[in-house]
Coordinates of C-alpha atoms in Angstrom, one line a residue:
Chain A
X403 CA 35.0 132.1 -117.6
X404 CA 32.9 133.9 -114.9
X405 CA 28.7 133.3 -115.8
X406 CA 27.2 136.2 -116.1
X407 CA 24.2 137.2 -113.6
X408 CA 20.8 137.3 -114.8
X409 CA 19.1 141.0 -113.5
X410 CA 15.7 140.4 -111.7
X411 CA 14.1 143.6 -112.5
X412 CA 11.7 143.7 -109.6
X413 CA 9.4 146.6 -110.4
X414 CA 9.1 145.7 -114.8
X415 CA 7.9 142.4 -113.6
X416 CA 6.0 142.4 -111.4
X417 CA 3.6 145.5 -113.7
X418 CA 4.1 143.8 -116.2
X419 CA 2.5 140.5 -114.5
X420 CA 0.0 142.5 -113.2
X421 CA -0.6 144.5 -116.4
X422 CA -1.0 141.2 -117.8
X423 CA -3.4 139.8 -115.0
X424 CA -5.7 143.3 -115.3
X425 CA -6.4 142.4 -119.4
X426 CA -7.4 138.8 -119.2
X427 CA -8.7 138.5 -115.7
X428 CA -12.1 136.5 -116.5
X429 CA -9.8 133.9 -118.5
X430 CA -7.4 133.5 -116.1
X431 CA -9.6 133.9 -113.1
X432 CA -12.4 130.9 -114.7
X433 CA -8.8 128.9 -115.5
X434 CA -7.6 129.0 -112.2
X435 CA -11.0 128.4 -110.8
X436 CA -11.4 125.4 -113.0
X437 CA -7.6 124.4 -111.7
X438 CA -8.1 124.5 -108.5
X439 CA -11.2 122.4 -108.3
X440 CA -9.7 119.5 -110.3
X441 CA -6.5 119.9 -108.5
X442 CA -8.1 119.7 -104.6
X443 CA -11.5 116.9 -106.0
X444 CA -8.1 114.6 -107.3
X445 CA -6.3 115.3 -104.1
X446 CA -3.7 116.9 -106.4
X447 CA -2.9 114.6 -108.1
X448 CA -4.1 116.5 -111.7
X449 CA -2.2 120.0 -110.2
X450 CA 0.4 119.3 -112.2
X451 CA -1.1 119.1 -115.4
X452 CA -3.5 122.1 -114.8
X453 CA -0.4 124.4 -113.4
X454 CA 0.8 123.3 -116.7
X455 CA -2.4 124.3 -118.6
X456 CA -2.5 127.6 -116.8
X457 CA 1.3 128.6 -117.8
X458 CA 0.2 127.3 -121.6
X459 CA -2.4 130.2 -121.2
X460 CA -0.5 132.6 -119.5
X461 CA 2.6 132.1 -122.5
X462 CA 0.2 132.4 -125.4
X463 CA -1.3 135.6 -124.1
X464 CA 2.8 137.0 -123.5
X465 CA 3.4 136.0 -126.7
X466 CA 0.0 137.3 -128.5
X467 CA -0.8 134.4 -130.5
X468 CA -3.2 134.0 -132.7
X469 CA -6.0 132.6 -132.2
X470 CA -6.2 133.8 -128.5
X471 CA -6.3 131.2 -125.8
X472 CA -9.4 130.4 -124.4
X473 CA -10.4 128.6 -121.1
X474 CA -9.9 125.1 -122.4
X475 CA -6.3 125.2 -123.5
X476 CA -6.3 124.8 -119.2
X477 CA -6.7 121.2 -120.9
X478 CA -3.7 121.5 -123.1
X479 CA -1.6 121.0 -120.0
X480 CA -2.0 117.3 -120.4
X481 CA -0.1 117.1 -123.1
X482 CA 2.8 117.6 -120.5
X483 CA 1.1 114.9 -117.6
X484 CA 4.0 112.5 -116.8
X485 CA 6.6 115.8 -116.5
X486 CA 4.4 118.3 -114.5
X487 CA 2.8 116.0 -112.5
X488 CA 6.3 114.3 -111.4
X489 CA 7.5 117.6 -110.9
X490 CA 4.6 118.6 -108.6
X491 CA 4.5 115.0 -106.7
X492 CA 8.8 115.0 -106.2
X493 CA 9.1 118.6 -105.3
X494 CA 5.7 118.9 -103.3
X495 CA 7.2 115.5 -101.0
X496 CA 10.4 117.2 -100.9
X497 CA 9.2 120.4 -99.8
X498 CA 6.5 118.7 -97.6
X499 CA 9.2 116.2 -95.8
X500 CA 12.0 118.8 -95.0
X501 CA 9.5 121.1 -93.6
X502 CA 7.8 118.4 -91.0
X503 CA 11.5 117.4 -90.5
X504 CA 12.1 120.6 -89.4
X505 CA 9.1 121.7 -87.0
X506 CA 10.6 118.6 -85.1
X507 CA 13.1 121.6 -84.0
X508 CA 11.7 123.0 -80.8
X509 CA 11.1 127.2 -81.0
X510 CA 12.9 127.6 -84.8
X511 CA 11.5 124.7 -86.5
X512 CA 8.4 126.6 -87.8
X513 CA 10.2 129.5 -89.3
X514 CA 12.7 127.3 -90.4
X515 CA 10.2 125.1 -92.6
X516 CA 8.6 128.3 -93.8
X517 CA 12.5 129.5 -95.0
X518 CA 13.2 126.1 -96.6
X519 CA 9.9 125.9 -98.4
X520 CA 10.2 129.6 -100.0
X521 CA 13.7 128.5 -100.5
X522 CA 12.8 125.2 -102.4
X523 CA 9.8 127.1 -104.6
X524 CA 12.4 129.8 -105.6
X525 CA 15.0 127.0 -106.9
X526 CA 12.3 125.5 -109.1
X527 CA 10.2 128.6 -110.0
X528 CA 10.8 128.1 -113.6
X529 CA 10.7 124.4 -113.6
X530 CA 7.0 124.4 -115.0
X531 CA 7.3 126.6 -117.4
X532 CA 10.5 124.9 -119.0
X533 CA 8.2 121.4 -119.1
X534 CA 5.7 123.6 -120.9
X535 CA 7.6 125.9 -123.0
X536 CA 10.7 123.8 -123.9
X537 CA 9.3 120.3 -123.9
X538 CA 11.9 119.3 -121.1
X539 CA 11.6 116.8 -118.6
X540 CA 11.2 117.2 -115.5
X541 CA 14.7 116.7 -113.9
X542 CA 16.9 118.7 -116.4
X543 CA 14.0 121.0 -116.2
X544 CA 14.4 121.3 -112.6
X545 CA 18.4 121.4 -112.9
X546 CA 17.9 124.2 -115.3
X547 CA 16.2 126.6 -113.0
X548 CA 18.1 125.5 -110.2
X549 CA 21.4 126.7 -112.3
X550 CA 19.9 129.9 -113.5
X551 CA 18.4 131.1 -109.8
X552 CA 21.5 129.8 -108.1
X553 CA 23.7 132.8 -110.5
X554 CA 21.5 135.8 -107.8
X555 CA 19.4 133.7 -105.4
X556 CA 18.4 136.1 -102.8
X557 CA 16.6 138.6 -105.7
X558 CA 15.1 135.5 -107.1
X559 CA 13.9 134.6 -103.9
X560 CA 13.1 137.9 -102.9
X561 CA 10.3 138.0 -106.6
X562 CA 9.2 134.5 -105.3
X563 CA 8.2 135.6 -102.0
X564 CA 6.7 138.7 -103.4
X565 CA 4.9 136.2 -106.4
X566 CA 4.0 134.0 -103.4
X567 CA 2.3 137.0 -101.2
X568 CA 0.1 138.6 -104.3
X569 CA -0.8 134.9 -105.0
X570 CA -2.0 134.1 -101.8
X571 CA -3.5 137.3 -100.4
X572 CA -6.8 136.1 -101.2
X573 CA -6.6 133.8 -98.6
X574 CA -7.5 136.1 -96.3
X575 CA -11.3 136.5 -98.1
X576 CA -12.0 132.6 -96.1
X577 CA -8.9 131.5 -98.6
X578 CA -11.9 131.7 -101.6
X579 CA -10.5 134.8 -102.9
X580 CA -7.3 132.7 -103.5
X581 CA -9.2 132.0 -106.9
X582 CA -9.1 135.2 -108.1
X583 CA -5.7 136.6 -106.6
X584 CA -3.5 133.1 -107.1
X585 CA -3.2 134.1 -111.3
X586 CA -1.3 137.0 -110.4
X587 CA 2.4 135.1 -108.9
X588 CA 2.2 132.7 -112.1
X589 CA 1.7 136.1 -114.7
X590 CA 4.5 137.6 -112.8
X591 CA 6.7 134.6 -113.0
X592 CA 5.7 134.5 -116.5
X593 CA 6.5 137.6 -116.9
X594 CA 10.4 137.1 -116.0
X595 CA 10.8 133.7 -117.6
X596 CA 10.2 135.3 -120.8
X597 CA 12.5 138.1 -120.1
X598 CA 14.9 135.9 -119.1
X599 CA 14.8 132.5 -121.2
X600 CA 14.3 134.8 -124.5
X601 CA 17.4 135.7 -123.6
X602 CA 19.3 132.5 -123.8
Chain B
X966 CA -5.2 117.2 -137.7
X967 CA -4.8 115.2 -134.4
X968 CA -7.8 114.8 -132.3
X969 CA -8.5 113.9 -128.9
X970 CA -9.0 110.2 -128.4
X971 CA -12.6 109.7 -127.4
X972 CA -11.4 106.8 -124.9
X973 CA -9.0 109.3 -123.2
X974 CA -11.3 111.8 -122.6
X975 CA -13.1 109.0 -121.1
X976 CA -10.4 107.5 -119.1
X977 CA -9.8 111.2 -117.5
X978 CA -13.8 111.6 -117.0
X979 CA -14.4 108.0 -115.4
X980 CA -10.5 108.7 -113.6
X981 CA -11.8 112.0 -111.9
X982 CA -15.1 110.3 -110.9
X983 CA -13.4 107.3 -109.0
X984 CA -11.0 109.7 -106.6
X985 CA -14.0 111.5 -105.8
X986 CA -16.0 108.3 -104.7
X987 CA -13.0 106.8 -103.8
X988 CA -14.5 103.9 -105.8
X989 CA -14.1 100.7 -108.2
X990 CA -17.0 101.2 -110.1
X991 CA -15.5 104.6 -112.3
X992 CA -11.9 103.3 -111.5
X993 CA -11.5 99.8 -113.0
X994 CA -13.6 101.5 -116.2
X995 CA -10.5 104.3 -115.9
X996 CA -8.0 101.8 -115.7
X997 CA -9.7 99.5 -119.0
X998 CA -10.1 103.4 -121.0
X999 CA -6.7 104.2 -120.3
X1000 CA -4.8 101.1 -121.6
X1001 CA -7.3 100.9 -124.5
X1002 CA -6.4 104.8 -124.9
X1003 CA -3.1 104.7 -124.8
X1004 CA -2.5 101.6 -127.2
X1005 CA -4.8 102.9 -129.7
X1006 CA -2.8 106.5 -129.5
X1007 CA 0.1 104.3 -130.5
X1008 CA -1.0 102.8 -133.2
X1009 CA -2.1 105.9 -134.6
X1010 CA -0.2 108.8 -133.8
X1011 CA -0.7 110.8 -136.7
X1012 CA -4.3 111.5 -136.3
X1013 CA -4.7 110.7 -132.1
X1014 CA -3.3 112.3 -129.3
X1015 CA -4.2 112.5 -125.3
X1016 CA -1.9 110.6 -124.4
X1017 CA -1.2 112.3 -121.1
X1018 CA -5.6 111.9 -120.5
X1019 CA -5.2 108.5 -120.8
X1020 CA -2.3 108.4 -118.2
X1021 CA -4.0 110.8 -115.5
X1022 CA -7.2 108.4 -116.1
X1023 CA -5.0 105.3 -115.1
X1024 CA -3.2 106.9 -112.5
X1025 CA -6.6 108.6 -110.5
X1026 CA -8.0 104.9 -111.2
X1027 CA -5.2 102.6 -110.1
X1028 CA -5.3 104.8 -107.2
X1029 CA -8.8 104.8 -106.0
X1030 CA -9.1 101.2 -106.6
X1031 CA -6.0 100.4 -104.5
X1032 CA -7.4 103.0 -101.5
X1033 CA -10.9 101.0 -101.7
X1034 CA -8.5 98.1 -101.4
X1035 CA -6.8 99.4 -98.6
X1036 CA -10.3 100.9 -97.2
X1037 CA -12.1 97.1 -97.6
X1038 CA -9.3 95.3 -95.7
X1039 CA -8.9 97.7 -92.7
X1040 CA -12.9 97.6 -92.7
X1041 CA -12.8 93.8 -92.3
X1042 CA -9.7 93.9 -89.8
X1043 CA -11.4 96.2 -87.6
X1044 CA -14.9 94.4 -88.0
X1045 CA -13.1 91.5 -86.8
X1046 CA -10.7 92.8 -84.0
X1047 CA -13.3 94.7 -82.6
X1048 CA -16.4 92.6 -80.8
X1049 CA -12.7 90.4 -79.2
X1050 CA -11.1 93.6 -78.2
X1051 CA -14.5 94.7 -76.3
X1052 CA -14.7 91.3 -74.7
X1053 CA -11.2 91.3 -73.6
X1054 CA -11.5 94.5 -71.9
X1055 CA -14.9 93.4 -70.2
X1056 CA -13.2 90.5 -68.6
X1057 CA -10.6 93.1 -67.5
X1058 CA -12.8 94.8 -66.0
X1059 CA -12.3 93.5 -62.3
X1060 CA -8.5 93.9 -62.3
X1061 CA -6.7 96.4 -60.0
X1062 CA -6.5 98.8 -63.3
X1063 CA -10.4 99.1 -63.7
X1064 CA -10.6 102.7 -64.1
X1065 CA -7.5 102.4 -67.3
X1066 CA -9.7 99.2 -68.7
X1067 CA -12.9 101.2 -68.5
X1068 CA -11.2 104.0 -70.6
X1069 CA -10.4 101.3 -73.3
X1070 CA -13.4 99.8 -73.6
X1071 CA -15.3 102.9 -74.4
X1072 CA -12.3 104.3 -76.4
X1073 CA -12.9 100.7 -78.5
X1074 CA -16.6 101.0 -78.5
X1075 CA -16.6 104.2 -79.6
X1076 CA -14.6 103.0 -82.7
X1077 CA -16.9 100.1 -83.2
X1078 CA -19.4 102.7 -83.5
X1079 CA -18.2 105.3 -85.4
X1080 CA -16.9 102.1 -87.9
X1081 CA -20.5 101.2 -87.9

């Protein structure tokens, strides 16, 4: 029997991320902020953990539980270490190694590397959020989402690369304003892993 | 209701402290919290948990003390190779290939310098 395709419903998703990034910006902006210092004074090697506490925020608000999250559940994400922060070392050296692979190419090597690593973060995009949300580890966590954005991968990709732009924009403020603007790709993933996983 | 084990949090603390000063001092004091952590967590997992504290404390400080490791031996190498290198190229210098053994010695002195 044929498996049915998951729809990425662009435009629900990504207002609905944003919707969600508009009503808790100070929690999720401080979270990130506090993120993304432990993640670069550790030389990453805590960015797994706090990605993980981020998405444990990010969930709880979807999900309006009660009591509402604060900034410390960022914390909660060590619950998850060993999974999240294998998942961010393996697919970070993967991602890391095919690209300086490929700008060995002469003329295409660059845009090739940028191609492969969009197309390794869109395999995985749910990866995290499986660790988090279903307690999986990190490899049949990893196969999942591989097997669900394998079913439509170009509109997958095409959200990732759309995540990935609104998330990064605020590199262009001397890369500070990436603290305020990178929340907005993980509510919008957010966003469609509940859609979607609710689902199943 | 669990609660955080104190020597986790401290593990995590002490872990963070020795990747930032890429140092033994925080980082064997990681690496003792984090074992203690961990086996206490085990023995009572009812009440305890940070578990995954105690890990990123061992991790962050196996790791720092294995790059001041690293960091001491390649000191003492390069303390040591040094002062010979500089001599070898000074007797060098009245070969045909001055001008290449004159390069050397200030690429190697420059080194010795900036290695202090």
């Amino acid at each position: 029997m044929e498996e049915s395709k998951p729809i990425v419903k662009f435009g629900e998703w990504i207002q609905g991320g944003l919707t969600l990034y508009k009503d808790n910006f100070v929690v999720l902006v401080i979270a990130n902020l506090i993120a993304v210092i432990l993640s670069a004074v550790t030389f990453g090697i805590l960015s797994g953990p706090m990605l993980a506490g981020l998405i444990i925020i990010i969930l709880a608000i979807i999900d309006k539980k009660e009591p509402k999250p604060e900034i410390g559940d960022i914390f909660k994400g060590f619950e998850y270490f060993l999974d999240a922060f294998l998942f961010v070392i393996i697919w970070g050296a993967i991602s890391i190694a095919a690209t300086l692979l490929l700008t060995l190419i002469p003329c295409a090597g660059q845009v090739l590397s940028v191609f492969v690593s969009i197309i390794i973060s869109a395999f995985i995009m749910f990866g995290l959020f499986l660790i988090v949300d279903r307690k999986m580890s990190f490899w049949p966590a990893s196969l999942a989402s591989i097997n669900l954005v394998k079913t439509n991968f170009f509109p997958f990709a095409g959200l990732m690369i759309v995540a990935m732009v609104l998330g990064y924009v605020g590199a262009l403020a001397c890369g500070i304003g990436m603290i305020i603007t990178m929340p907005i790709g993980a509510c919008i993933l957010a966003v469609a892993y509940r859609d979607l996983f609710s689902q199943q | 209701m669990k609660t955080n084990c104190p020597l986790a949090v401290w593990s995590l603390i002490l872990g963070i402290l020795s990747v930032i000063t890429c140092g033994p001092f925080t980082g064997i004091p990681a690496i003792i919290c984090g074992h203690l952590a961990r086996s206490k967590i085990k023995m009572e997992p009812e009440t305890l948990t940070g578990d995954g504290m105690a890990l990123a404390g061992l991790i962050m400080g196996y790791f720092s003390v294995v790059a001041f490791i690293i960091f001491f031996i390649l000191g003492i190498i390069l303390a040591i190779t040094i002062p010979s290198m500089i001599k070898m190229f000074q007797n060098l210098q009245n070969n045909p290939a001055q001008p290449v053994c004159d390069i050397m010695l200030n690429v190697v002195q420059q080194i010795g310098c900036f290695c202090g």
